[in-house]
Coordinates of C-alpha atoms and ligand atoms in Angstrom, one line a residue:
M865 CA -19.2 22.0 -8.8
R866 CA -18.2 18.3 -8.8
L867 CA -15.0 17.3 -7.1
R868 CA -12.9 14.1 -6.2
I869 CA -11.3 13.8 -2.9
T870 CA -9.3 10.7 -1.8
V871 CA -8.9 10.5 1.5
L872 CA -6.2 8.9 3.6
P873 CA -7.2 8.9 7.4
G874 CA -4.0 6.6 8.1
D875 CA -2.9 5.6 11.8
G876 CA -3.0 7.5 15.2
I877 CA -5.0 10.4 15.5
G878 CA -5.0 10.7 11.5
P879 CA -8.5 9.4 11.4
E880 CA -9.8 11.5 14.3
V881 CA -8.7 14.2 13.0
T882 CA -9.5 14.0 9.2
A883 CA -13.1 13.1 10.3
E884 CA -13.4 16.5 11.3
A885 CA -11.4 18.3 8.3
I886 CA -14.2 16.3 6.0
R887 CA -17.0 17.7 8.2
V888 CA -16.0 21.3 7.6
L889 CA -15.6 20.6 3.7
Q890 CA -19.1 18.9 3.7
T891 CA -20.5 22.2 5.8
I892 CA -18.9 24.5 2.5
A893 CA -20.2 22.1 0.3
A894 CA -23.9 22.5 1.6
I895 CA -23.7 26.1 2.2
H896 CA -22.5 27.1 -1.6
G897 CA -24.5 23.7 -3.4
Y898 CA -21.0 22.1 -4.6
R899 CA -20.5 18.1 -5.1
F900 CA -17.8 17.2 -2.7
E901 CA -17.2 13.5 -3.6
F902 CA -15.1 11.7 -0.8
A903 CA -13.2 8.1 -1.3
E904 CA -11.5 6.6 1.5
H905 CA -8.6 4.7 0.8
A906 CA -5.8 2.9 3.1
I907 CA -2.3 4.2 3.6
G908 CA 0.8 3.5 6.4
G909 CA 0.3 1.2 9.2
R910 CA -3.1 0.6 8.5
A911 CA -2.5 -0.2 4.7
I912 CA -0.3 -2.7 5.8
R913 CA -2.2 -4.9 8.5
E914 CA -4.8 -5.1 5.8
F915 CA -2.9 -5.0 2.5
G916 CA 0.6 -6.1 3.0
S917 CA 1.9 -2.6 1.6
P918 CA 2.5 1.1 3.4
L919 CA 0.7 2.4 -0.1
P920 CA -1.3 -0.5 -2.4
T921 CA -2.1 -0.3 -5.6
K922 CA -5.6 0.4 -5.5
T923 CA -4.9 3.7 -3.2
L924 CA -2.4 5.0 -5.5
D925 CA -4.6 4.3 -8.4
A926 CA -7.4 6.0 -6.6
C927 CA -5.2 9.2 -5.7
L928 CA -3.7 9.5 -9.3
A929 CA -7.3 9.6 -10.6
S930 CA -8.9 12.1 -8.1
D931 CA -9.0 15.9 -8.1
A932 CA -6.7 16.4 -4.7
V933 CA -5.6 14.3 -1.6
M934 CA -6.4 14.7 1.7
L935 CA -4.1 12.6 4.0
G936 CA -4.5 12.3 8.3
A937 CA -0.8 11.0 9.5
V938 CA 0.9 7.8 9.0
G939 CA 3.4 5.9 11.7
A940 CA 2.5 3.5 14.4
P941 CA 5.1 2.4 17.4
E942 CA 4.7 -1.7 16.4
F943 CA 6.7 -0.7 13.4
D944 CA 9.5 1.4 15.0
R945 CA 12.1 -1.4 14.4
V946 CA 11.3 -2.2 10.8
P947 CA 13.6 -1.4 7.8
P948 CA 12.4 2.1 6.3
N949 CA 11.0 0.6 3.0
Q950 CA 8.8 -1.3 5.0
R951 CA 7.4 1.3 7.1
P952 CA 4.4 3.3 7.1
E953 CA 6.6 6.5 6.8
A954 CA 7.5 4.9 2.9
G955 CA 3.6 4.6 1.7
L956 CA 3.8 8.9 2.3
L957 CA 7.0 9.2 0.4
L958 CA 5.7 7.0 -2.3
L959 CA 2.8 8.6 -2.5
R960 CA 4.6 12.7 -2.8
R961 CA 6.5 11.2 -5.2
A962 CA 3.7 9.6 -7.4
L963 CA 2.1 12.8 -7.2
G964 CA 4.8 15.1 -8.3
G965 CA 4.4 18.0 -5.8
Y966 CA 8.1 19.6 -4.8
A967 CA 6.8 22.4 -3.1
N968 CA 5.3 21.8 0.3
L969 CA 3.7 25.4 1.7
R970 CA 3.9 24.7 5.5
P971 CA 2.0 28.2 6.9
A972 CA 2.6 29.2 10.7
I973 CA 1.0 31.6 12.4
S974 CA 0.8 32.7 16.1
F975 CA -2.9 33.4 16.8
A976 CA -3.5 36.2 19.6
P977 CA -6.1 34.2 21.5
I978 CA -3.7 31.1 22.0
A979 CA -0.7 33.5 21.7
A980 CA 0.1 32.9 25.7
C981 CA 0.2 28.9 25.3
S982 CA 3.5 29.0 23.3
P983 CA 6.2 27.9 25.6
L984 CA 8.1 31.6 23.9
R985 CA 6.7 34.5 25.8
E986 CA 3.8 35.9 24.2
E987 CA 5.7 39.1 23.4
I988 CA 8.0 37.1 21.4
A989 CA 5.6 34.8 19.5
S990 CA 2.5 37.2 18.8
G991 CA 2.3 38.4 15.7
A992 CA 4.3 35.9 13.7
D993 CA 3.5 34.7 10.5
I994 CA 5.8 32.8 8.3
L995 CA 5.4 30.7 5.7
F996 CA 7.8 27.9 5.1
V997 CA 8.3 26.4 1.8
R998 CA 9.8 23.0 1.7
E999 CA 11.4 21.2 -1.2
L1000 CA 9.5 17.8 -0.9
L1001 CA 11.0 15.3 -3.6
G1002 CA 15.0 16.1 -3.2
G1003 CA 17.5 15.8 -0.8
L1004 CA 18.2 13.1 1.8
Y1005 CA 14.9 11.3 1.6
F1006 CA 15.2 10.4 -2.1
G1007 CA 19.0 10.6 -2.8
E1008 CA 20.8 7.4 -4.2
P1009 CA 22.7 5.3 -3.5
R1010 CA 20.9 4.5 0.3
G1011 CA 21.1 1.6 2.2
I1012 CA 23.0 -0.5 4.9
S1013 CA 25.6 -2.9 3.2
D1014 CA 28.2 -5.3 5.4
A1015 CA 30.5 -5.5 2.2
T1016 CA 33.6 -4.2 3.5
G1017 CA 33.3 -6.4 6.9
T1018 CA 31.9 -3.4 8.8
T1019 CA 28.4 -2.2 8.7
I1020 CA 28.1 1.1 6.9
A1021 CA 25.0 3.0 6.5
T1022 CA 24.6 5.2 3.6
N1023 CA 22.2 8.3 2.3
T1024 CA 22.8 10.6 0.0
M1025 CA 21.6 14.5 -0.5
S1026 CA 21.9 15.7 -3.9
Y1027 CA 19.9 18.6 -5.7
S1028 CA 19.8 19.7 -9.3
I1029 CA 19.9 23.3 -10.5
E1030 CA 16.5 22.5 -11.7
E1031 CA 14.7 21.0 -8.7
I1032 CA 16.2 24.2 -6.5
E1033 CA 15.2 26.9 -9.1
R1034 CA 11.3 25.6 -9.6
V1035 CA 10.6 25.7 -5.5
A1036 CA 12.6 28.8 -5.5
R1037 CA 9.9 30.3 -7.9
I1038 CA 7.2 29.1 -5.9
A1039 CA 8.9 30.8 -3.0
F1040 CA 9.5 34.2 -4.7
D1041 CA 5.9 33.8 -6.1
A1042 CA 4.3 33.7 -2.9
A1043 CA 6.5 36.0 -1.0
R1044 CA 5.0 38.7 -3.7
K1045 CA 1.5 38.3 -2.5
R1046 CA 2.6 38.6 1.2
R1047 CA 5.0 40.8 2.6
G1048 CA 7.8 40.6 0.2
K1049 CA 10.9 38.5 1.9
V1050 CA 11.9 35.5 1.3
T1051 CA 14.8 34.1 3.7
S1052 CA 17.1 31.2 2.1
V1053 CA 18.1 28.1 4.5
D1054 CA 21.0 26.1 3.7
K1055 CA 24.1 24.9 5.2
A1056 CA 26.4 26.3 2.5
N1057 CA 29.5 26.8 4.8
V1058 CA 29.8 22.9 4.6
L1059 CA 27.7 21.2 2.1
E1060 CA 27.8 21.4 -1.6
T1061 CA 24.3 20.9 -2.3
S1062 CA 23.8 24.1 -0.2
Q1063 CA 26.2 26.0 -2.4
L1064 CA 24.2 25.2 -5.5
W1065 CA 21.2 25.9 -3.9
R1066 CA 22.6 29.3 -2.5
Q1067 CA 23.9 30.2 -6.0
T1068 CA 20.7 29.3 -7.7
V1069 CA 18.3 30.7 -5.2
T1070 CA 20.4 33.8 -5.8
R1071 CA 20.4 34.0 -9.8
V1072 CA 16.3 33.3 -9.6
S1073 CA 16.1 36.0 -7.0
R1074 CA 17.3 38.5 -10.0
D1075 CA 13.4 37.6 -11.6
Y1076 CA 12.1 39.2 -8.7
P1077 CA 13.5 42.6 -7.8
D1078 CA 10.4 43.4 -5.3
V1079 CA 11.4 40.6 -3.3
T1080 CA 14.2 41.1 -0.9
L1081 CA 16.2 37.8 -0.3
D1082 CA 18.2 36.8 2.7
H1083 CA 20.3 33.7 3.2
L1084 CA 20.9 32.0 6.5
L1085 CA 22.4 29.0 7.6
V1086 CA 20.1 26.6 9.3
D1087 CA 21.8 26.0 12.7
A1088 CA 21.6 29.8 13.1
C1089 CA 17.7 30.0 11.6
A1090 CA 17.1 27.1 14.0
M1091 CA 17.9 29.5 17.0
H1092 CA 16.4 32.9 14.9
L1093 CA 13.0 31.4 14.8
I1094 CA 12.8 31.2 18.4
V1095 CA 14.8 34.7 19.1
N1096 CA 12.7 36.7 16.8
P1097 CA 9.8 34.8 15.0
R1098 CA 8.5 38.0 12.9
R1099 CA 11.9 38.7 11.5
F1100 CA 10.5 35.9 8.8
D1101 CA 8.0 36.2 6.1
V1102 CA 9.0 33.1 3.5
V1103 CA 11.2 30.6 4.5
L1104 CA 12.9 28.3 1.8
T1105 CA 14.7 25.1 2.1
E1106 CA 15.6 21.4 1.5
N1107 CA 13.6 18.9 2.2
L1108 CA 15.1 17.8 5.5
F1109 CA 15.9 21.3 7.1
G1110 CA 12.0 22.3 6.0
D1111 CA 10.9 19.1 8.3
I1112 CA 13.1 19.8 11.2
L1113 CA 12.4 23.7 11.3
S1114 CA 8.2 23.4 10.4
D1115 CA 8.4 21.2 13.7
E1116 CA 10.2 24.0 15.4
A1117 CA 7.7 26.2 14.2
G1118 CA 5.0 24.5 16.1
V1119 CA 6.0 26.0 18.9
I1120 CA 6.0 29.5 17.4
A1121 CA 2.1 28.2 16.5
G1122 CA 1.6 27.2 20.2
S1123 CA 1.0 23.3 19.2
L1124 CA 2.3 21.6 16.4
G1125 CA -1.4 20.3 16.3
M1126 CA -2.2 23.8 14.6
L1127 CA 0.0 23.4 11.6
A1128 CA -1.1 22.9 8.0
S1129 CA 0.3 22.2 4.8
A1130 CA -0.3 22.0 1.2
T1131 CA 1.7 20.5 -1.3
I1132 CA 1.9 22.2 -5.2
G1133 CA 3.2 21.6 -8.3
G1134 CA 2.4 18.3 -9.4
D1135 CA -0.3 16.8 -11.0
V1136 CA -2.7 16.2 -7.9
G1137 CA -2.3 18.4 -5.0
L1138 CA -2.0 16.8 -1.4
Y1139 CA -3.2 18.3 1.7
E1140 CA -1.8 17.4 5.6
P1141 CA -1.2 18.7 8.9
I1142 CA 2.4 18.8 9.2
H1143 CA 2.3 16.6 12.4
G1144 CA 2.3 12.8 12.8
S1145 CA 0.3 10.3 14.2
A1146 CA 0.9 10.7 17.7
P1147 CA 0.5 7.5 19.0
D1148 CA 0.8 9.2 22.9
I1149 CA -2.7 10.7 22.4
A1150 CA -4.3 8.3 20.3
G1151 CA -7.9 7.3 20.4
Q1152 CA -8.8 9.6 23.3
G1153 CA -10.8 12.3 20.7
I1154 CA -8.4 14.9 22.1
A1155 CA -6.0 15.6 19.2
N1156 CA -6.6 19.5 17.6
P1157 CA -8.2 19.1 14.4
C1158 CA -7.2 22.8 13.4
G1159 CA -4.0 21.5 11.3
A1160 CA -6.2 19.1 9.4
I1161 CA -8.8 21.9 9.1
A1162 CA -6.4 24.2 7.6
S1163 CA -5.1 21.8 5.6
A1164 CA -8.6 21.3 4.0
A1165 CA -8.6 25.3 3.5
M1166 CA -5.1 25.1 1.6
M1167 CA -7.1 22.5 -0.3
L1168 CA -9.9 24.6 -1.5
R1169 CA -7.4 27.4 -2.5
H1170 CA -5.1 25.6 -3.9
S1171 CA -6.5 22.6 -5.9
F1172 CA -10.1 24.0 -6.5
N1173 CA -9.7 28.1 -6.6
L1174 CA -12.0 28.6 -3.9
E1175 CA -10.5 31.7 -2.3
Q1176 CA -13.5 33.0 -0.4
E1177 CA -14.5 29.5 1.2
A1178 CA -10.5 28.7 2.2
C1179 CA -10.7 32.1 3.9
D1180 CA -13.8 31.4 5.2
I1181 CA -12.6 28.6 7.1
E1182 CA -9.6 30.2 8.5
L1183 CA -11.2 32.8 9.9
A1184 CA -13.9 30.2 11.7
I1185 CA -10.6 28.5 13.2
E1186 CA -9.6 32.0 14.6
H1187 CA -13.9 32.7 15.8
V1188 CA -13.5 29.7 17.6
L1189 CA -9.8 30.1 19.3
E1190 CA -11.3 33.8 20.5
A1191 CA -14.4 32.1 21.6
G1192 CA -12.2 30.2 24.0
Y1193 CA -12.5 26.6 22.7
R1194 CA -9.3 24.7 23.1
T1195 CA -7.8 21.3 23.1
P1196 CA -5.7 20.1 25.9
D1197 CA -2.4 20.9 23.7
I1198 CA -3.3 24.9 23.5
A1199 CA -5.2 25.2 26.7
A1200 CA -2.1 26.1 29.2
G1201 CA -2.4 29.5 30.3
T1202 CA -4.8 31.0 27.8
G1203 CA -8.1 30.0 29.7
G1204 CA -11.2 29.1 28.1
Y1205 CA -13.3 25.8 27.9
L1206 CA -12.1 22.3 27.2
A1207 CA -13.3 20.8 23.8
S1208 CA -12.7 17.7 22.2
T1209 CA -11.6 17.0 18.6
R1210 CA -14.9 16.7 17.3
E1211 CA -16.6 19.8 19.3
L1212 CA -13.7 21.8 18.1
G1213 CA -14.5 20.1 14.4
E1214 CA -18.4 21.0 15.3
L1215 CA -17.6 24.7 16.2
I1216 CA -15.6 25.2 13.4
C1217 CA -18.3 24.3 11.1
Q1218 CA -21.1 26.3 13.0
A1219 CA -18.6 29.4 12.7
V1220 CA -18.1 28.6 8.9
T1221 CA -22.2 28.9 8.4
E1222 CA -22.5 32.2 10.7
I1223 CA -19.3 33.6 8.6
A1224 CA -21.3 33.0 4.8
D1225 CA -24.6 34.1 6.4
M1226 CA -23.0 37.2 7.6
R1227 CA -21.9 38.0 4.2
H1228 CA -25.0 37.0 2.1
A1229 CA -26.7 39.1 4.8
Y1230 CA -24.2 41.9 3.8
H1231 CA -24.9 41.3 0.2
A1232 CA -28.8 41.2 0.6
V1233 CA -28.8 45.3 2.4
Ligands
NAD1825 P1 3.9 13.7 16.2 O1 3.9 14.8 15.5 O2 2.9 12.2 15.8 O3 3.9 13.8 17.7 C1 4.3 15.2 18.5 C2 4.0 15.2 19.8 O4 3.0 16.3 19.4 C3 3.4 14.4 20.3 O5 3.4 14.7 21.9 C4 1.8 14.6 20.1 O6 0.9 14.1 20.9 C5 1.7 15.7 19.7 N1 0.9 16.5 18.8 C6 0.8 15.9 17.5 N2 -0.2 16.3 16.7 C7 -1.0 16.9 17.5 C8 -2.5 17.2 17.6 N3 -3.1 17.3 16.5 N4 -3.2 17.4 18.5 C9 -2.4 17.4 19.8 N5 -1.3 17.0 19.8 C10 -0.4 16.7 19.0 O7 5.4 12.9 16.1 P2 6.2 11.4 16.6 O8 5.6 11.1 17.8 O9 7.6 12.0 16.5 O10 6.0 10.9 15.7 C11 4.9 9.5 15.5 C12 4.9 8.9 14.0 O11 4.1 10.0 13.3 C13 5.8 8.4 14.0 O12 5.6 7.1 13.5 C14 6.8 9.1 12.9 O13 7.0 8.8 11.8 C15 5.0 10.0 12.0 N6 4.9 11.1 11.5 C16 4.2 11.4 10.6 C17 3.5 12.2 10.0 C18 2.4 12.3 8.7 O14 2.3 11.4 8.7 N7 2.9 13.5 8.2 C19 4.5 13.2 10.2 C20 5.1 13.6 11.3 C21 5.5 12.3 12.3
IPM1826 C1 6.2 15.1 7.7 C2 7.0 14.1 8.4 C3 7.0 13.1 6.9 C4 8.5 13.7 6.7 C5 7.5 11.6 7.8 C6 6.4 11.0 8.3 C7 8.1 10.7 6.6 O1 7.7 13.9 9.3 O2 5.4 15.9 6.6 O3 6.9 16.2 8.0 O4 9.4 13.5 7.0 O5 8.2 14.4 5.3
MN1827 MN1 7.6 16.2 10.3

């Protein structure tokens, strides 16, 4: 098996965590005799500095020609005062649109060994296992018209939230299909008490749900959902929501998992899958070797599952992450209140590689007897 993976390390901690995700993929390749070919390209702030664009043509072409794309993070404080379309983040949004993936899967799991590091009381966070299905190509991020105008004598900034039935329906189907393989429950999140887009969202999701009689559907308003997530995260299975609400609620879910650095994502539905941890470039800790690589490594697992159909290998990586946490190793973001040993980004990555190898060896030994 030969697979071409475009790697976009990006800015800040992006390159630090991506290096560990690649290390784990190389371990998987070595164990199973797969050929993963990695080609690195510039995106975000680094691409602006080197090529004058947050998504150079060469990067985009490489992504479109590959089997999957792995991204670290984009964004740097030096671009904070630049208009949105010239910022590092614009490179990521252009890439998402070009790749065509409209469903962004963001699992948020409270792992038992680090449940105590959540700011939530342990009995609240522990056992939570939520899958956010975030619509990724619509809503305020891409709606037209947008911009800042002085035409009327005063300055007006405009963004547009719009959704078509087709856009809602296709992402809803992804959520219902996912729920079938989990605990059979979808919570659709909107603001139908105020927004027309949300009214269409709710009607459409309700109609799609009739094709899934085995899945339970409920609806929550987004403000209430933000509260319920913290009060009782275990009430959720699959959370289906539009682009901006999903962005906000999934960062909130970082609190349930213990750290933003734990959360992975997969963007599916397009021609080429895009895999990225949900966190940003974390300029406050960049360059120190202390970033948590688990979100990036778990994104690599999602790549194996969703782009390459390597379910067993994906599970092995996820299990390896849990084993290393169980053994007590932690980056500083997940160390509070849980005991254990402090590890650098690289050490945690190497430990997860070792665990992947041990898990594979164990399975071989089991099959041999
Ligand atoms: P952030 O996610 O970068 O950081 C928020 C907080 O979480 C920081 O305190 C950071 O240190 C911590 N954190 C994040 N990831 C961590 C990890 N792996 N290990 C340990 N701690 C971690 O969000 P921000 O500070 O609001 O944004 C910084 C920049 O990143 C901005 O330019 C923003 O636009 C960008 N951003 C990019 C992406 C992306 O590329 N997908 C996602 C979110 C934010
Ligand atoms: C995320 C990020 C991005 C988003 C930004 C960097 C464009 O916050 O992936 O969650 O808002 O989608
Ligand atoms: Mn975000």
